[in-house]
Every structure is written in C-alpha cells, then in structure tokens.
Amino acid sequence: TPETTTTTSETSPETTSTSTEATSSTVPCQPQCKWSKWYDVHSPTLHNKGDYETYHNIRVAGKEICRYPEKIRCRAEKYPHKSIEETGQVVHCNVTYGLICRNEEQKGELHICLNYQIKVLCCDDYSHCQTTAVTSTASTETSTQISTATEITSFSSTTTSIPITTTSESTTFKPSIATGTSTSTFITEKTTPV
C-alpha cells in the first residue's frame, strides 16, 4: 500500500542588520586677541606736518602690525597717563588708520604736535590652533524575522517481484533580502519501480 506522509515545519530565525555612518567635521578655532607694543615711528618737527603714527608708516618703518586691528589706544609720549583730550591738542586716533596729529590744527605759540604713540588690539593670532576633527557615529540596527518552511513528501510501496530504487532530490533556494538571508529547502523522495 502506498503511504504518503507530509510534514510541514516552520522556523523563525532572526537576522540583524547594522548600518554605521561616520561623519567628520572640523571645529573652528577662535583667534586669540592681544595688544601690540607701543609704536612710535614718526616724530613731529617744525619742518614736517605733524605726527603720523599710521599703520602704513609703521609697516614702512619695518614694524609688524596686524592687518585689521580691533581697537586702538593713543597717548602722548611725555604724558602717558593723560588722555588725548587732556593734552589740549587736536588729535585723530582712529582704529581704521592709526593716529594723525597735524601741526596746522594746533593752537599755541609753536603750533606743533606732541609726539604720540599708539598700540592696537589684534585678533588674528591662530598660532594656538591645531587641526582637530570631531567624528560622530550614527548606528541603525534592524531586526527581521523570516519564516522558513520545510515540506517533506514521501511515497513508498513494496512489491516482492519488482526491485525498488529510491532517489532523492533536494532543491535549495536562497533569496537575498536587504535585511537578511533566508534559506528554503524542499526535499522530495520518489520511489519508482525498476
């Protein structure tokens, strides 16, 4: 008598996929601000037009001064603790160009400027900066359960007069899925008379 047995089993293997994305960015370094030394590269006389402590004249004299000063301080060489206003002279102390004192704008017997000095606040010092990269990592983890079915069907019969040969066929199917891999196996056993 032929006998048919069908067995179906389901398994649920869990597959895990991890995705990691690294990003790199540079943290900007802030410059350090510092005051320069006092500059005095020009002196007023009766024969010149006054005292010109301009950034241009400072550079021409071979001194280093930052390109874009943030602030300026001006003082009279002989009166370092007095403000410019307390000297009683007309003096132009400006962060854009430096100091200008014109003899022709002064009152008094000599009509001559005092000798002035300037110093500036420079915020262009990046010497303390190092190149540093900050890396942040974002991870995504997904889990997916995939069901696998296995079906076994077998037929068998016995006859004394005819020899029997049994063959087995196995087919494996492996689909590729973005989040994992599943495997399905189908086994069919056939019994055929020879």
CSV table of C-alpha atoms in Angstrom, one decimal:
chain,number,residue,atom,x,y,z
A,1,THR,CA,0.0,0.0,0.0
A,2,PRO,CA,1.3,3.4,-0.9
A,3,GLU,CA,2.0,5.6,2.1
A,4,THR,CA,2.1,9.4,1.9
A,5,THR,CA,3.5,11.4,4.7
A,6,THR,CA,3.6,15.2,4.6
A,7,THR,CA,5.4,17.1,7.3
A,8,THR,CA,5.5,20.9,7.4
A,9,SER,CA,7.7,22.8,9.9
A,10,GLU,CA,8.2,26.5,10.3
A,11,THR,CA,11.2,28.1,11.9
A,12,SER,CA,11.8,31.8,12.6
A,13,PRO,CA,15.4,32.6,12.5
A,14,GLU,CA,16.2,36.2,13.5
A,15,THR,CA,18.5,38.2,11.3
A,16,THR,CA,20.1,41.5,12.3
A,17,SER,CA,21.5,44.2,10.1
A,18,THR,CA,23.7,47.1,11.4
A,19,SER,CA,24.4,50.2,9.4
A,20,THR,CA,27.0,52.7,10.7
A,21,GLU,CA,27.6,56.1,9.2
A,22,ALA,CA,30.5,58.2,10.3
A,23,THR,CA,30.7,61.9,9.7
A,24,SER,CA,33.7,64.2,10.2
A,25,SER,CA,33.7,67.9,10.8
A,26,THR,CA,36.2,70.5,11.8
A,27,VAL,CA,35.7,72.6,14.8
A,28,PRO,CA,36.7,76.2,14.0
A,29,CYS,CA,39.4,77.7,16.2
A,30,GLN,CA,38.8,81.2,17.6
A,31,PRO,CA,41.8,83.6,17.3
A,32,GLN,CA,43.4,85.0,20.4
A,33,CYS,CA,43.4,88.7,20.8
A,34,LYS,CA,46.4,90.6,22.2
A,35,TRP,CA,47.6,94.2,22.5
A,36,SER,CA,50.7,95.1,20.5
A,37,LYS,CA,53.6,97.0,21.9
A,38,TRP,CA,53.6,100.8,21.8
A,39,TYR,CA,54.5,102.1,18.3
A,40,ASP,CA,56.3,105.4,17.7
A,41,VAL,CA,57.8,105.6,14.2
A,42,HIS,CA,57.3,109.3,13.4
A,43,SER,CA,58.1,112.5,15.4
A,44,PRO,CA,56.7,115.9,14.7
A,45,THR,CA,59.0,118.9,14.0
A,46,LEU,CA,58.5,122.4,12.9
A,47,HIS,CA,59.5,121.4,9.3
A,48,ASN,CA,57.2,118.4,8.9
A,49,LYS,CA,53.4,118.5,9.0
A,50,GLY,CA,52.9,116.8,12.4
A,51,ASP,CA,52.9,113.3,13.9
A,52,TYR,CA,51.7,110.5,11.7
A,53,GLU,CA,51.5,107.1,13.5
A,54,THR,CA,49.6,105.5,10.8
A,55,TYR,CA,49.5,101.7,10.1
A,56,HIS,CA,51.1,102.5,6.7
A,57,ASN,CA,54.0,104.4,8.3
A,58,ILE,CA,54.5,101.7,10.9
A,59,ARG,CA,54.8,99.0,8.2
A,60,VAL,CA,57.1,101.2,6.1
A,61,ALA,CA,59.4,101.5,9.2
A,62,GLY,CA,59.7,97.7,9.1
A,63,LYS,CA,57.4,97.0,12.1
A,64,GLU,CA,54.8,94.3,12.1
A,65,ILE,CA,51.2,95.3,12.8
A,66,CYS,CA,48.1,93.3,12.2
A,67,ARG,CA,46.1,94.0,9.1
A,68,TYR,CA,42.7,94.7,10.8
A,69,PRO,CA,43.1,96.0,14.4
A,70,GLU,CA,40.0,95.6,16.6
A,71,LYS,CA,40.8,98.6,18.9
A,72,ILE,CA,43.4,101.3,19.3
A,73,ARG,CA,44.9,103.2,22.2
A,74,CYS,CA,46.8,106.5,21.7
A,75,ARG,CA,48.9,108.5,24.2
A,76,ALA,CA,51.3,111.4,24.3
A,77,GLU,CA,54.9,110.2,24.8
A,78,LYS,CA,55.6,112.8,27.5
A,79,TYR,CA,52.2,112.4,29.2
A,80,PRO,CA,51.5,108.6,29.1
A,81,HIS,CA,48.9,108.8,32.0
A,82,LYS,CA,46.8,111.6,30.4
A,83,SER,CA,44.0,111.0,27.9
A,84,ILE,CA,44.3,112.6,24.4
A,85,GLU,CA,41.6,115.1,25.4
A,86,GLU,CA,43.6,116.2,28.4
A,87,THR,CA,46.6,117.2,26.2
A,88,GLY,CA,44.5,120.0,24.7
A,89,GLN,CA,45.6,119.1,21.1
A,90,VAL,CA,43.6,118.2,18.1
A,91,VAL,CA,44.5,114.5,17.5
A,92,HIS,CA,42.7,111.9,15.3
A,93,CYS,CA,43.1,108.5,16.9
A,94,ASN,CA,41.2,106.1,14.7
A,95,VAL,CA,41.2,102.3,14.6
A,96,THR,CA,40.8,102.4,10.8
A,97,TYR,CA,44.2,104.1,10.0
A,98,GLY,CA,46.0,104.9,13.3
A,99,LEU,CA,46.9,108.3,14.7
A,100,ILE,CA,47.3,111.7,12.9
A,101,CYS,CA,48.2,115.0,14.6
A,102,ARG,CA,48.5,117.9,12.2
A,103,ASN,CA,50.7,120.9,13.2
A,104,GLU,CA,48.3,123.3,11.4
A,105,GLU,CA,45.4,122.3,13.7
A,106,GLN,CA,47.2,123.1,16.9
A,107,LYS,CA,46.8,126.3,19.0
A,108,GLY,CA,49.6,127.9,21.0
A,109,GLU,CA,52.9,129.6,20.3
A,110,LEU,CA,54.6,126.8,18.4
A,111,HIS,CA,51.7,125.2,16.6
A,112,ILE,CA,53.4,121.8,16.8
A,113,CYS,CA,52.0,118.4,17.8
A,114,LEU,CA,53.3,116.5,20.8
A,115,ASN,CA,55.0,113.1,20.0
A,116,TYR,CA,52.4,110.4,20.2
A,117,GLN,CA,52.4,106.6,20.4
A,118,ILE,CA,49.8,104.0,19.6
A,119,LYS,CA,49.1,100.4,20.3
A,120,VAL,CA,46.4,98.2,18.8
A,121,LEU,CA,44.4,95.1,19.7
A,122,CYS,CA,44.9,92.4,17.2
A,123,CYS,CA,42.7,89.3,16.9
A,124,ASP,CA,44.4,87.4,14.2
A,125,ASP,CA,46.6,85.1,16.3
A,126,TYR,CA,45.8,81.5,15.3
A,127,SER,CA,49.2,80.1,16.4
A,128,HIS,CA,47.5,78.1,19.3
A,129,CYS,CA,45.1,76.4,16.9
A,130,GLN,CA,45.6,72.8,15.9
A,131,THR,CA,43.7,70.9,13.3
A,132,THR,CA,41.2,68.7,15.1
A,133,ALA,CA,38.5,66.6,13.6
A,134,VAL,CA,35.4,65.6,15.5
A,135,THR,CA,33.9,62.3,14.4
A,136,SER,CA,30.3,61.4,15.2
A,137,THR,CA,28.9,58.0,14.5
A,138,ALA,CA,25.2,57.1,14.0
A,139,SER,CA,24.1,53.5,14.0
A,140,THR,CA,20.9,51.9,12.8
A,141,GLU,CA,20.0,48.4,13.8
A,142,THR,CA,17.1,46.5,12.3
A,143,SER,CA,15.9,43.0,13.2
A,144,THR,CA,13.7,41.0,10.8
A,145,GLN,CA,12.2,37.5,11.4
A,146,ILE,CA,12.0,35.4,8.3
A,147,SER,CA,10.0,32.2,8.2
A,148,THR,CA,11.3,29.1,6.5
A,149,ALA,CA,9.1,26.2,5.6
A,150,THR,CA,10.3,22.7,5.0
A,151,GLU,CA,8.0,20.2,3.4
A,152,ILE,CA,8.8,16.5,3.1
A,153,THR,CA,6.6,14.3,1.0
A,154,SER,CA,7.4,10.6,0.7
A,155,PHE,CA,5.8,7.8,-1.2
A,156,SER,CA,6.7,4.2,-0.6
A,157,SER,CA,5.4,0.9,-1.8
A,158,THR,CA,6.7,-2.6,-1.5
A,159,THR,CA,6.3,-5.4,-4.1
A,160,THR,CA,8.2,-8.7,-3.8
A,161,SER,CA,8.5,-9.3,-7.5
A,162,ILE,CA,9.8,-5.9,-8.6
A,163,PRO,CA,13.0,-4.3,-7.3
A,164,ILE,CA,12.7,-0.8,-6.0
A,165,THR,CA,15.0,2.1,-6.4
A,166,THR,CA,14.7,5.2,-4.2
A,167,THR,CA,16.1,8.6,-5.4
A,168,SER,CA,16.2,11.8,-3.5
A,169,GLU,CA,16.1,15.3,-5.0
A,170,SER,CA,17.0,18.4,-2.9
A,171,THR,CA,16.5,22.0,-4.1
A,172,THR,CA,17.8,24.8,-2.0
A,173,PHE,CA,16.5,28.3,-2.6
A,174,LYS,CA,18.5,31.3,-1.1
A,175,PRO,CA,16.9,34.6,-1.8
A,176,SER,CA,18.9,37.7,-1.0
A,177,ILE,CA,16.9,40.2,1.1
A,178,ALA,CA,18.2,43.7,2.1
A,179,THR,CA,17.8,43.0,5.9
A,180,GLY,CA,19.0,39.3,5.9
A,181,THR,CA,19.0,36.0,4.1
A,182,SER,CA,16.6,33.1,4.3
A,183,THR,CA,17.0,29.6,3.1
A,184,SER,CA,14.2,27.3,2.0
A,185,THR,CA,14.8,23.6,1.4
A,186,PHE,CA,12.4,21.3,-0.4
A,187,ILE,CA,13.1,17.5,-0.3
A,188,THR,CA,11.1,15.2,-2.4
A,189,GLU,CA,11.7,11.5,-2.2
A,190,LYS,CA,10.3,9.3,-5.0
A,191,THR,CA,10.1,5.6,-5.2
A,192,THR,CA,10.0,4.2,-8.7
A,193,PRO,CA,9.9,0.6,-9.9
A,194,VAL,CA,12.8,-0.5,-12.0
